[in-house]
PDB file of C-alpha atoms in Angstrom:
ATOM      1  CA  MET G   1      62.431 -10.909 -55.447  1.00  0.00           C
ATOM      2  CA  SER G   2      60.729 -14.063 -56.451  1.00  0.00           C
ATOM      3  CA  GLN G   3      63.589 -16.605 -56.819  1.00  0.00           C
ATOM      4  CA  LYS G   4      64.005 -19.997 -57.698  1.00  0.00           C
ATOM      5  CA  GLU G   5      67.572 -22.052 -56.832  1.00  0.00           C
ATOM      6  CA  ALA G   6      68.767 -23.991 -59.514  1.00  0.00           C
ATOM      7  CA  ILE G   7      71.993 -26.124 -60.351  1.00  0.00           C
ATOM      8  CA  LYS G   8      73.786 -25.533 -63.594  1.00  0.00           C
ATOM      9  CA  ILE G   9      76.407 -27.910 -65.308  1.00  0.00           C
ATOM     10  CA  PHE G  10      79.763 -27.059 -67.264  1.00  0.00           C
ATOM     11  CA  GLU G  11      81.827 -29.141 -68.103  1.00  0.00           C
ATOM     12  CA  GLU G  12      80.841 -31.483 -65.164  1.00  0.00           C
ATOM     13  CA  ARG G  13      81.203 -28.816 -62.530  1.00  0.00           C
ATOM     14  CA  LYS G  14      78.014 -27.760 -60.569  1.00  0.00           C
ATOM     15  CA  VAL G  15      77.278 -24.128 -60.506  1.00  0.00           C
ATOM     16  CA  ARG G  16      74.676 -22.271 -58.854  1.00  0.00           C
ATOM     17  CA  THR G  17      72.190 -20.066 -59.966  1.00  0.00           C
ATOM     18  CA  VAL G  18      68.729 -18.202 -58.890  1.00  0.00           C
ATOM     19  CA  TRP G  19      66.663 -17.064 -61.600  1.00  0.00           C
ATOM     20  CA  ASP G  20      65.054 -13.427 -60.370  1.00  0.00           C
ATOM     21  CA  ASP G  21      61.219 -13.613 -61.327  1.00  0.00           C
ATOM     22  CA  GLU G  22      61.048  -9.620 -61.069  1.00  0.00           C
ATOM     23  CA  GLN G  23      64.013  -8.925 -62.733  1.00  0.00           C
ATOM     24  CA  GLU G  24      63.896 -12.284 -65.463  1.00  0.00           C
ATOM     25  CA  LYS G  25      67.806 -12.826 -64.918  1.00  0.00           C
ATOM     26  CA  TRP G  26      69.751 -15.430 -63.684  1.00  0.00           C
ATOM     27  CA  TYR G  27      72.574 -14.615 -60.895  1.00  0.00           C
ATOM     28  CA  PHE G  28      75.355 -16.778 -60.879  1.00  0.00           C
ATOM     29  CA  SER G  29      77.461 -18.023 -57.563  1.00  0.00           C
ATOM     30  CA  ILE G  30      81.106 -16.055 -58.411  1.00  0.00           C
ATOM     31  CA  VAL G  31      82.775 -18.493 -56.290  1.00  0.00           C
ATOM     32  CA  ASP G  32      81.491 -21.301 -58.420  1.00  0.00           C
ATOM     33  CA  VAL G  33      82.555 -19.495 -61.282  1.00  0.00           C
ATOM     34  CA  CYS G  34      86.142 -19.295 -59.855  1.00  0.00           C
ATOM     35  CA  ALA G  35      86.333 -22.378 -59.135  1.00  0.00           C
ATOM     36  CA  VAL G  36      85.720 -23.577 -62.834  1.00  0.00           C
ATOM     37  CA  LEU G  37      87.701 -20.864 -64.515  1.00  0.00           C
ATOM     38  CA  THR G  38      91.267 -21.672 -62.187  1.00  0.00           C
ATOM     39  CA  ASP G  39      90.340 -25.165 -60.774  1.00  0.00           C
ATOM     40  CA  SER G  40      91.934 -23.691 -57.310  1.00  0.00           C
ATOM     41  CA  LYS G  41      91.895 -26.132 -54.416  1.00  0.00           C
ATOM     42  CA  ASP G  42      90.302 -22.836 -52.303  1.00  0.00           C
ATOM     43  CA  ALA G  43      88.258 -20.748 -54.906  1.00  0.00           C
ATOM     44  CA  THR G  44      86.309 -18.921 -51.614  1.00  0.00           C
ATOM     45  CA  ALA G  45      89.788 -17.690 -50.797  1.00  0.00           C
ATOM     46  CA  TYR G  46      90.711 -16.681 -54.709  1.00  0.00           C
ATOM     47  CA  TRP G  47      87.327 -14.996 -55.294  1.00  0.00           C
ATOM     48  CA  ARG G  48      88.269 -12.768 -51.779  1.00  0.00           C
ATOM     49  CA  LYS G  49      91.327 -11.727 -53.166  1.00  0.00           C
ATOM     50  CA  LEU G  50      90.083 -11.041 -56.656  1.00  0.00           C
ATOM     51  CA  LYS G  51      87.445  -8.776 -55.137  1.00  0.00           C
ATOM     52  CA  GLN G  52      89.955  -6.836 -52.659  1.00  0.00           C
ATOM     53  CA  ARG G  53      92.101  -5.867 -55.776  1.00  0.00           C
ATOM     54  CA  LEU G  54      89.246  -4.990 -58.000  1.00  0.00           C
ATOM     55  CA  LYS G  55      87.668  -2.853 -55.487  1.00  0.00           C
ATOM     56  CA  ALA G  56      91.140  -1.276 -55.163  1.00  0.00           C
ATOM     57  CA  GLU G  57      90.878  -0.590 -58.755  1.00  0.00           C
ATOM     58  CA  GLY G  58      88.049   1.154 -58.209  1.00  0.00           C
ATOM     59  CA  ASN G  59      85.989  -1.803 -60.389  1.00  0.00           C
ATOM     60  CA  GLU G  60      81.986  -0.546 -59.816  1.00  0.00           C
ATOM     61  CA  THR G  61      80.949  -4.433 -61.133  1.00  0.00           C
ATOM     62  CA  VAL G  62      82.146  -5.957 -57.845  1.00  0.00           C
ATOM     63  CA  THR G  63      80.519  -2.972 -55.797  1.00  0.00           C
ATOM     64  CA  ASN G  64      77.558  -3.483 -57.705  1.00  0.00           C
ATOM     65  CA  CYS G  65      77.275  -7.138 -56.952  1.00  0.00           C
ATOM     66  CA  HIS G  66      75.460  -8.769 -54.042  1.00  0.00           C
ATOM     67  CA  ALA G  67      74.918 -11.631 -51.827  1.00  0.00           C
ATOM     68  CA  LEU G  68      72.078 -14.279 -51.758  1.00  0.00           C
ATOM     69  CA  LYS G  69      71.630 -17.120 -49.725  1.00  0.00           C
ATOM     70  CA  LEU G  70      72.470 -20.425 -51.872  1.00  0.00           C
ATOM     71  CA  ARG G  71      72.412 -23.680 -50.875  1.00  0.00           C
ATOM     72  CA  ALA G  72      76.115 -24.711 -49.607  1.00  0.00           C
ATOM     73  CA  ALA G  73      77.911 -28.273 -49.568  1.00  0.00           C
ATOM     74  CA  ASP G  74      77.044 -28.971 -46.164  1.00  0.00           C
ATOM     75  CA  GLY G  75      72.851 -28.480 -47.410  1.00  0.00           C
ATOM     76  CA  LYS G  76      72.651 -25.100 -45.606  1.00  0.00           C
ATOM     77  CA  MET G  77      71.604 -22.273 -47.033  1.00  0.00           C
ATOM     78  CA  ARG G  78      74.435 -19.379 -46.461  1.00  0.00           C
ATOM     79  CA  LEU G  79      75.007 -15.892 -48.365  1.00  0.00           C
ATOM     80  CA  THR G  80      77.156 -16.539 -51.396  1.00  0.00           C
ATOM     81  CA  ASP G  81      78.316 -13.386 -53.531  1.00  0.00           C
ATOM     82  CA  VAL G  82      76.336 -13.537 -57.007  1.00  0.00           C
ATOM     83  CA  ALA G  83      76.780 -11.799 -60.527  1.00  0.00           C
ATOM     84  CA  ASP G  84      74.543 -11.114 -63.161  1.00  0.00           C
ATOM     85  CA  THR G  85      75.416 -12.358 -66.620  1.00  0.00           C
ATOM     86  CA  GLU G  86      76.984  -8.885 -67.454  1.00  0.00           C
ATOM     87  CA  GLN G  87      78.692  -8.504 -64.230  1.00  0.00           C
ATOM     88  CA  LEU G  88      80.281 -11.585 -64.736  1.00  0.00           C
ATOM     89  CA  PHE G  89      81.183 -11.215 -67.914  1.00  0.00           C
ATOM     90  CA  ARG G  90      83.288  -8.424 -67.366  1.00  0.00           C
ATOM     91  CA  ILE G  91      84.636 -10.059 -63.811  1.00  0.00           C
ATOM     92  CA  ILE G  92      86.138 -13.225 -65.831  1.00  0.00           C
ATOM     93  CA  GLN G  93      87.585 -11.089 -68.102  1.00  0.00           C
ATOM     94  CA  SER G  94      90.097 -10.736 -64.602  1.00  0.00           C
ATOM     95  CA  ILE G  95      90.387 -14.186 -64.282  1.00  0.00           C
ATOM     96  CA  PRO G  96      93.123 -15.531 -66.995  1.00  0.00           C
ATOM     97  CA  SER G  97      91.859 -18.967 -68.056  1.00  0.00           C
ATOM     98  CA  PRO G  98      91.531 -20.474 -71.191  1.00  0.00           C
ATOM     99  CA  LYS G  99      87.974 -22.147 -69.918  1.00  0.00           C
ATOM    100  CA  ALA G 100      86.798 -18.260 -70.457  1.00  0.00           C
ATOM    101  CA  GLU G 101      85.025 -18.125 -73.846  1.00  0.00           C
ATOM    102  CA  PRO G 102      83.867 -21.233 -73.276  1.00  0.00           C
ATOM    103  CA  PHE G 103      82.741 -20.433 -70.226  1.00  0.00           C
ATOM    104  CA  LYS G 104      80.858 -17.205 -71.525  1.00  0.00           C
ATOM    105  CA  GLN G 105      79.489 -19.013 -74.855  1.00  0.00           C
ATOM    106  CA  TRP G 106      77.707 -21.404 -71.916  1.00  0.00           C
ATOM    107  CA  MET G 107      76.443 -18.560 -70.275  1.00  0.00           C
ATOM    108  CA  ALA G 108      74.807 -17.269 -72.856  1.00  0.00           C
ATOM    109  CA  GLN G 109      73.440 -20.168 -73.532  1.00  0.00           C
ATOM    110  CA  VAL G 110      71.780 -20.804 -70.223  1.00  0.00           C
ATOM    111  CA  ALA G 111      70.483 -17.179 -70.111  1.00  0.00           C
ATOM    112  CA  ALA G 112      68.574 -17.930 -73.485  1.00  0.00           C
ATOM    113  CA  GLU G 113      67.520 -21.229 -72.553  1.00  0.00           C
ATOM    114  CA  ARG G 114      65.660 -19.464 -69.663  1.00  0.00           C
ATOM    115  CA  LEU G 115      64.178 -16.405 -72.414  1.00  0.00           C
ATOM    116  CA  ASP G 116      62.966 -19.245 -74.630  1.00  0.00           C
ATOM    117  CA  GLN G 117      61.407 -21.105 -72.152  1.00  0.00           C
ATOM    118  CA  MET G 118      59.186 -17.490 -70.962  1.00  0.00           C
ATOM    119  CA  GLN G 119      57.988 -16.817 -74.789  1.00  0.00           C
ATOM    120  CA  ASP G 120      57.155 -20.168 -74.860  1.00  0.00           C
ATOM    121  CA  PRO G 121      55.805 -22.285 -71.734  1.00  0.00           C
ATOM    122  CA  GLU G 122      55.631 -25.691 -73.392  1.00  0.00           C
ATOM    123  CA  LEU G 123      59.758 -25.873 -73.523  1.00  0.00           C
ATOM    124  CA  SER G 124      59.086 -25.720 -69.805  1.00  0.00           C
ATOM    125  CA  ILE G 125      57.208 -28.685 -69.664  1.00  0.00           C
ATOM    126  CA  GLU G 126      59.636 -30.962 -71.995  1.00  0.00           C
ATOM    127  CA  GLN G 127      62.536 -29.461 -69.662  1.00  0.00           C
ATOM    128  CA  ALA G 128      60.453 -31.100 -66.609  1.00  0.00           C
ATOM    129  CA  VAL G 129      59.569 -34.528 -68.421  1.00  0.00           C
ATOM    130  CA  ALA G 130      62.899 -35.133 -69.322  1.00  0.00           C
ATOM    131  CA  ASP G 131      64.564 -33.989 -66.009  1.00  0.00           C
ATOM    132  CA  TYR G 132      61.662 -36.380 -63.876  1.00  0.00           C
ATOM    133  CA  ARG G 133      62.575 -39.391 -66.508  1.00  0.00           C
ATOM    134  CA  ARG G 134      66.141 -38.580 -66.263  1.00  0.00           C
ATOM    135  CA  LEU G 135      65.663 -39.307 -61.982  1.00  0.00           C
ATOM    136  CA  GLY G 136      63.741 -42.466 -63.631  1.00  0.00           C
ATOM    137  CA  TYR G 137      60.183 -41.884 -62.907  1.00  0.00           C
ATOM    138  CA  SER G 138      57.735 -43.346 -64.554  1.00  0.00           C
ATOM    139  CA  GLU G 139      55.468 -41.968 -67.685  1.00  0.00           C
ATOM    140  CA  ASN G 140      52.459 -42.132 -65.414  1.00  0.00           C
ATOM    141  CA  TRP G 141      53.681 -40.909 -62.831  1.00  0.00           C
ATOM    142  CA  ILE G 142      55.605 -37.943 -65.301  1.00  0.00           C
ATOM    143  CA  ASN G 143      52.122 -37.130 -66.718  1.00  0.00           C
ATOM    144  CA  GLN G 144      49.992 -37.005 -62.877  1.00  0.00           C
ATOM    145  CA  ARG G 145      53.100 -34.520 -61.727  1.00  0.00           C
ATOM    146  CA  LEU G 146      52.456 -32.364 -64.557  1.00  0.00           C
ATOM    147  CA  LYS G 147      48.955 -31.905 -63.987  1.00  0.00           C
ATOM    148  CA  SER G 148      49.636 -31.491 -60.290  1.00  0.00           C
ATOM    149  CA  ILE G 149      52.005 -28.508 -61.261  1.00  0.00           C
ATOM    150  CA  GLU G 150      48.608 -27.193 -63.735  1.00  0.00           C
ATOM    151  CA  VAL G 151      46.487 -27.495 -60.658  1.00  0.00           C
ATOM    152  CA  ARG G 152      48.649 -25.585 -57.795  1.00  0.00           C
ATOM    153  CA  LYS G 153      49.085 -23.076 -60.571  1.00  0.00           C
ATOM    154  CA  LEU G 154      45.368 -21.829 -60.565  1.00  0.00           C
ATOM    155  CA  LEU G 155      45.436 -22.363 -56.922  1.00  0.00           C
ATOM    156  CA  THR G 156      47.833 -19.774 -55.993  1.00  0.00           C
ATOM    157  CA  ASP G 157      46.669 -17.665 -59.153  1.00  0.00           C
ATOM    158  CA  GLU G 158      42.940 -17.233 -56.793  1.00  0.00           C
ATOM    159  CA  TRP G 159      44.578 -16.670 -53.619  1.00  0.00           C
ATOM    160  CA  LYS G 160      46.879 -13.959 -55.255  1.00  0.00           C
ATOM    161  CA  ARG G 161      43.745 -12.503 -56.671  1.00  0.00           C
ATOM    162  CA  GLY G 162      42.546 -12.870 -52.640  1.00  0.00           C
ATOM    163  CA  GLY G 163      44.617 -11.007 -51.214  1.00  0.00           C
ATOM    164  CA  VAL G 164      47.039 -13.819 -49.849  1.00  0.00           C
ATOM    165  CA  GLN G 165      50.881 -12.483 -49.839  1.00  0.00           C
ATOM    166  CA  GLY G 166      54.209 -13.714 -48.595  1.00  0.00           C
ATOM    167  CA  GLN G 167      54.418 -16.562 -45.907  1.00  0.00           C
ATOM    168  CA  GLN G 168      50.681 -16.623 -45.893  1.00  0.00           C
ATOM    169  CA  TYR G 169      50.765 -19.022 -49.190  1.00  0.00           C
ATOM    170  CA  ALA G 170      52.495 -21.437 -47.116  1.00  0.00           C
ATOM    171  CA  SER G 171      50.571 -21.966 -44.488  1.00  0.00           C
ATOM    172  CA  LEU G 172      47.873 -22.110 -46.945  1.00  0.00           C
ATOM    173  CA  THR G 173      49.495 -25.016 -48.209  1.00  0.00           C
ATOM    174  CA  ASP G 174      49.599 -26.596 -44.367  1.00  0.00           C
ATOM    175  CA  ILE G 175      46.213 -26.083 -44.055  1.00  0.00           C
ATOM    176  CA  ILE G 176      45.047 -28.405 -47.140  1.00  0.00           C
ATOM    177  CA  THR G 177      47.637 -30.804 -46.284  1.00  0.00           C
ATOM    178  CA  ALA G 178      46.582 -31.298 -43.403  1.00  0.00           C
ATOM    179  CA  ALA G 179      42.641 -31.455 -43.890  1.00  0.00           C
ATOM    180  CA  TRP G 180      43.501 -34.215 -46.095  1.00  0.00           C
ATOM    181  CA  SER G 181      46.009 -36.096 -44.752  1.00  0.00           C
ATOM    182  CA  GLY G 182      46.371 -35.229 -41.232  1.00  0.00           C
ATOM    183  CA  ARG G 183      49.965 -33.950 -41.705  1.00  0.00           C
ATOM    184  CA  THR G 184      51.227 -30.353 -42.232  1.00  0.00           C
ATOM    185  CA  THR G 185      53.603 -30.382 -44.964  1.00  0.00           C
ATOM    186  CA  LYS G 186      56.663 -30.402 -42.294  1.00  0.00           C
ATOM    187  CA  GLN G 187      55.404 -33.385 -40.658  1.00  0.00           C
ATOM    188  CA  TYR G 188      54.548 -35.061 -44.268  1.00  0.00           C
ATOM    189  CA  LYS G 189      58.100 -34.623 -45.541  1.00  0.00           C
ATOM    190  CA  HIS G 190      59.583 -36.164 -41.787  1.00  0.00           C
ATOM    191  CA  LEU G 191      57.218 -39.417 -42.416  1.00  0.00           C
ATOM    192  CA  LYS G 192      59.048 -39.679 -46.299  1.00  0.00           C
ATOM    193  CA  GLY G 193      62.133 -38.697 -44.373  1.00  0.00           C
ATOM    194  CA  LEU G 194      62.612 -35.713 -46.394  1.00  0.00           C
ATOM    195  CA  HIS G 195      64.751 -32.360 -45.629  1.00  0.00           C
ATOM    196  CA  LYS G 196      64.818 -30.426 -48.488  1.00  0.00           C
ATOM    197  CA  GLU G 197      63.671 -32.908 -50.788  1.00  0.00           C
ATOM    198  CA  ASN G 198      60.245 -31.312 -52.621  1.00  0.00           C
ATOM    199  CA  LEU G 199      57.218 -33.071 -50.971  1.00  0.00           C
ATOM    200  CA  ARG G 200      55.230 -33.811 -54.491  1.00  0.00           C
ATOM    201  CA  ASP G 201      58.193 -35.707 -55.735  1.00  0.00           C
ATOM    202  CA  ASN G 202      57.838 -37.875 -53.281  1.00  0.00           C
ATOM    203  CA  MET G 203      54.716 -38.732 -53.462  1.00  0.00           C
ATOM    204  CA  THR G 204      53.025 -41.291 -54.728  1.00  0.00           C
ATOM    205  CA  ASN G 205      50.581 -41.781 -57.876  1.00  0.00           C
ATOM    206  CA  VAL G 206      47.399 -41.725 -55.424  1.00  0.00           C
ATOM    207  CA  GLU G 207      48.906 -39.377 -52.932  1.00  0.00           C
ATOM    208  CA  LEU G 208      49.535 -36.819 -55.850  1.00  0.00           C
ATOM    209  CA  LEU G 209      46.072 -37.300 -57.206  1.00  0.00           C
ATOM    210  CA  LEU G 210      44.580 -36.804 -53.656  1.00  0.00           C
ATOM    211  CA  ASN G 211      46.477 -33.378 -53.426  1.00  0.00           C
ATOM    212  CA  SER G 212      44.967 -32.273 -56.173  1.00  0.00           C
ATOM    213  CA  LEU G 213      41.532 -33.213 -55.602  1.00  0.00           C
ATOM    214  CA  ALA G 214      41.571 -31.021 -52.772  1.00  0.00           C
ATOM    215  CA  GLU G 215      43.872 -28.011 -54.076  1.00  0.00           C
ATOM    216  CA  ALA G 216      41.724 -28.113 -57.247  1.00  0.00           C
ATOM    217  CA  SER G 217      38.512 -27.886 -54.864  1.00  0.00           C
ATOM    218  CA  ALA G 218      39.651 -25.483 -52.830  1.00  0.00           C
ATOM    219  CA  THR G 219      40.061 -23.457 -56.346  1.00  0.00           C
ATOM    220  CA  GLU G 220      36.493 -23.929 -57.172  1.00  0.00           C
ATOM    221  CA  ILE G 221      35.412 -22.638 -54.003  1.00  0.00           C
ATOM    222  CA  SER G 222      37.040 -19.781 -54.367  1.00  0.00           C
ATOM    223  CA  LYS G 223      36.025 -18.637 -57.837  1.00  0.00           C
ATOM    224  CA  GLN G 224      32.393 -19.143 -56.168  1.00  0.00           C
ATOM    225  CA  GLU G 225      32.546 -17.704 -52.919  1.00  0.00           C
ATOM    226  CA  ASN G 226      35.461 -15.332 -54.138  1.00  0.00           C
ATOM    227  CA  PRO G 227      36.901 -14.780 -50.559  1.00  0.00           C
ATOM    228  CA  LYS G 228      38.802 -11.844 -49.859  1.00  0.00           C
ATOM    229  CA  GLY G 229      41.867 -12.269 -47.279  1.00  0.00           C
ATOM    230  CA  TYR G 230      44.075 -14.705 -45.178  1.00  0.00           C
ATOM    231  CA  GLY G 231      41.505 -16.038 -43.042  1.00  0.00           C
ATOM    232  CA  GLN G 232      38.952 -16.067 -45.486  1.00  0.00           C
ATOM    233  CA  ASN G 233      40.981 -18.399 -47.700  1.00  0.00           C
ATOM    234  CA  ALA G 234      42.219 -20.196 -44.840  1.00  0.00           C
ATOM    235  CA  ASP G 235      38.501 -21.656 -44.119  1.00  0.00           C
ATOM    236  CA  VAL G 236      38.265 -22.450 -48.237  1.00  0.00           C
ATOM    237  CA  ALA G 237      41.166 -24.384 -48.015  1.00  0.00           C
ATOM    238  CA  ARG G 238      40.336 -26.403 -45.233  1.00  0.00           C
ATOM    239  CA  ARG G 239      37.046 -26.921 -47.095  1.00  0.00           C
ATOM    240  CA  GLY G 240      39.116 -28.182 -50.653  1.00  0.00           C
ATOM    241  CA  GLY G 241      40.824 -30.405 -48.198  1.00  0.00           C
ATOM    242  CA  HIS G 242      38.232 -32.123 -46.969  1.00  0.00           C
ATOM    243  CA  VAL G 243      36.961 -32.395 -50.048  1.00  0.00           C
ATOM    244  CA  ALA G 244      40.016 -34.893 -50.689  1.00  0.00           C
ATOM    245  CA  LYS G 245      40.041 -36.385 -47.027  1.00  0.00           C
ATOM    246  CA  ALA G 246      36.238 -38.207 -47.982  1.00  0.00           C
ATOM    247  CA  ALA G 247      37.755 -39.521 -51.008  1.00  0.00           C
ATOM    248  CA  ARG G 248      41.067 -40.929 -48.981  1.00  0.00           C
ATOM    249  CA  ASN G 249      38.476 -42.224 -46.498  1.00  0.00           C
ATOM    250  CA  GLN G 250      36.635 -44.201 -49.362  1.00  0.00           C
ATOM    251  CA  LEU G 251      39.517 -45.521 -50.943  1.00  0.00           C
ATOM    252  CA  GLU G 252      40.985 -46.707 -47.691  1.00  0.00           C
ATOM    253  CA  SER G 253      37.695 -48.568 -46.882  1.00  0.00           C
ATOM    254  CA  GLN G 254      38.200 -50.775 -49.625  1.00  0.00           C
ATOM    255  CA  LEU G 255      42.434 -51.106 -49.626  1.00  0.00           C
ATOM    256  CA  GLY G 256      42.215 -51.799 -45.606  1.00  0.00           C
ATOM    257  CA  HIS G 257      45.018 -49.591 -45.128  1.00  0.00           C
ATOM    258  CA  SER G 258      46.083 -46.317 -45.463  1.00  0.00           C
ATOM    259  CA  VAL G 259      47.131 -44.231 -48.845  1.00  0.00           C
ATOM    260  CA  VAL G 260      49.275 -41.726 -46.685  1.00  0.00           C
ATOM    261  CA  THR G 261      52.796 -43.784 -46.986  1.00  0.00           C
ATOM    262  CA  SER G 262      55.977 -42.938 -45.637  1.00  0.00           C
ATOM    263  CA  LEU G 263      57.332 -44.762 -49.126  1.00  0.00           C
ATOM    264  CA  ASN G 264      59.588 -41.528 -50.988  1.00  0.00           C
ATOM    265  CA  ALA G 265      61.055 -41.341 -54.192  1.00  0.00           C
ATOM    266  CA  LYS G 266      64.057 -43.177 -53.386  1.00  0.00           C
ATOM    267  CA  ASP G 267      61.774 -46.153 -52.299  1.00  0.00           C
ATOM    268  CA  TYR G 268      59.967 -45.711 -55.292  1.00  0.00           C
ATOM    269  CA  PHE G 269      62.508 -46.219 -57.475  1.00  0.00           C
ATOM    270  CA  ASN G 270      63.771 -49.350 -55.592  1.00  0.00           C
ATOM    271  CA  SER G 271      60.248 -50.818 -56.118  1.00  0.00           C
ATOM    272  CA  LEU G 272      60.760 -50.322 -60.235  1.00  0.00           C
ATOM    273  CA  GLU G 273      63.959 -51.644 -60.336  1.00  0.00           C
ATOM    274  CA  GLN G 274      62.969 -54.742 -57.726  1.00  0.00           C
ATOM    275  CA  ASN G 275      59.824 -55.206 -60.077  1.00  0.00           C
ATOM    276  CA  SER G 276      61.685 -55.188 -63.183  1.00  0.00           C
ATOM    277  CA  GLN G 277      63.909 -57.667 -62.287  1.00  0.00           C
ATOM    278  CA  ARG G 278      60.820 -60.014 -61.035  1.00  0.00           C
ATOM    279  CA  GLN G 279      59.447 -60.047 -64.495  1.00  0.00           C
ATOM    280  CA  ILE G 280      62.938 -60.718 -66.032  1.00  0.00           C
ATOM    281  CA  GLU G 281      63.196 -63.986 -63.628  1.00  0.00           C
ATOM    282  CA  ASP G 282      59.294 -64.325 -64.271  1.00  0.00           C
ATOM    283  CA  ASN G 283      59.772 -64.939 -67.829  1.00  0.00           C
ATOM    284  CA  ASN G 284      62.630 -66.438 -67.849  1.00  0.00           C
ATOM    285  CA  GLY G 285      61.073 -69.441 -65.742  1.00  0.00           C
ATOM    286  CA  GLU G 286      58.201 -69.379 -68.319  1.00  0.00           C
ATOM    287  CA  ASN G 287      60.830 -69.556 -71.434  1.00  0.00           C
ATOM    288  CA  VAL G 288      62.366 -72.734 -69.106  1.00  0.00           C
ATOM    289  CA  ASP G 289      59.137 -74.111 -68.589  1.00  0.00           C
ATOM    290  CA  GLU G 290      58.685 -74.219 -72.603  1.00  0.00           C
TER     291      GLU G 290
END
């Protein structure tokens, strides 16, 4: 099952969700839904009692529900009961709440938006741009990040064509990253002080460019040589990474410092604020001089 975890917001309350690419449906955390509808101090206990009652009544919906690993409040991945839209509609019928109908409408909207994005990929791009803007990224960085997503997709398509499977994708990514940056993905994230955060979302423009150059190079080599299996793809990945390493070395020789930096998104936002404040102060100083 190919899954993508997400957080959806209903009336300022978080609902953990997972999108299943194969089944093309959302799964919602039932505990989170119970918390939203009941305002219970212990939504887990509420769902446990409700599940017992529904099972005793022979409710097939509860029987068919399954558990997925979702991120808990402490940041750890824990098994959590989930339900798809149809299952959740039926469970909600058993929860007396004035929020039930508004919540059903919200669920339908969430499902519809995702289906619309599948039919029109441009909507997904627009959503990504809006999310990055909301987080405070610059337009220049956003454009570069979107290009890097396209480059990454072309590479993973090549890997799939070459017979790459499962965890081999992560291993090949490590090979490319280490080849140009000198660090595996884990080591790179450690340098930036990251844990669960996305590494690319915490790269500078130059880091994104070099990473994209490495992946684009590996893609072009793969198209020409048509590697098969993990071993041959690993060799291509390493060579693609070395192309970007050569570019990195040339740039650093001109700059006199490393472009692989510990700067992360939080630092990036702080630097933007500082530069903006400095510009305001400079402008005010010019006005006083006049």
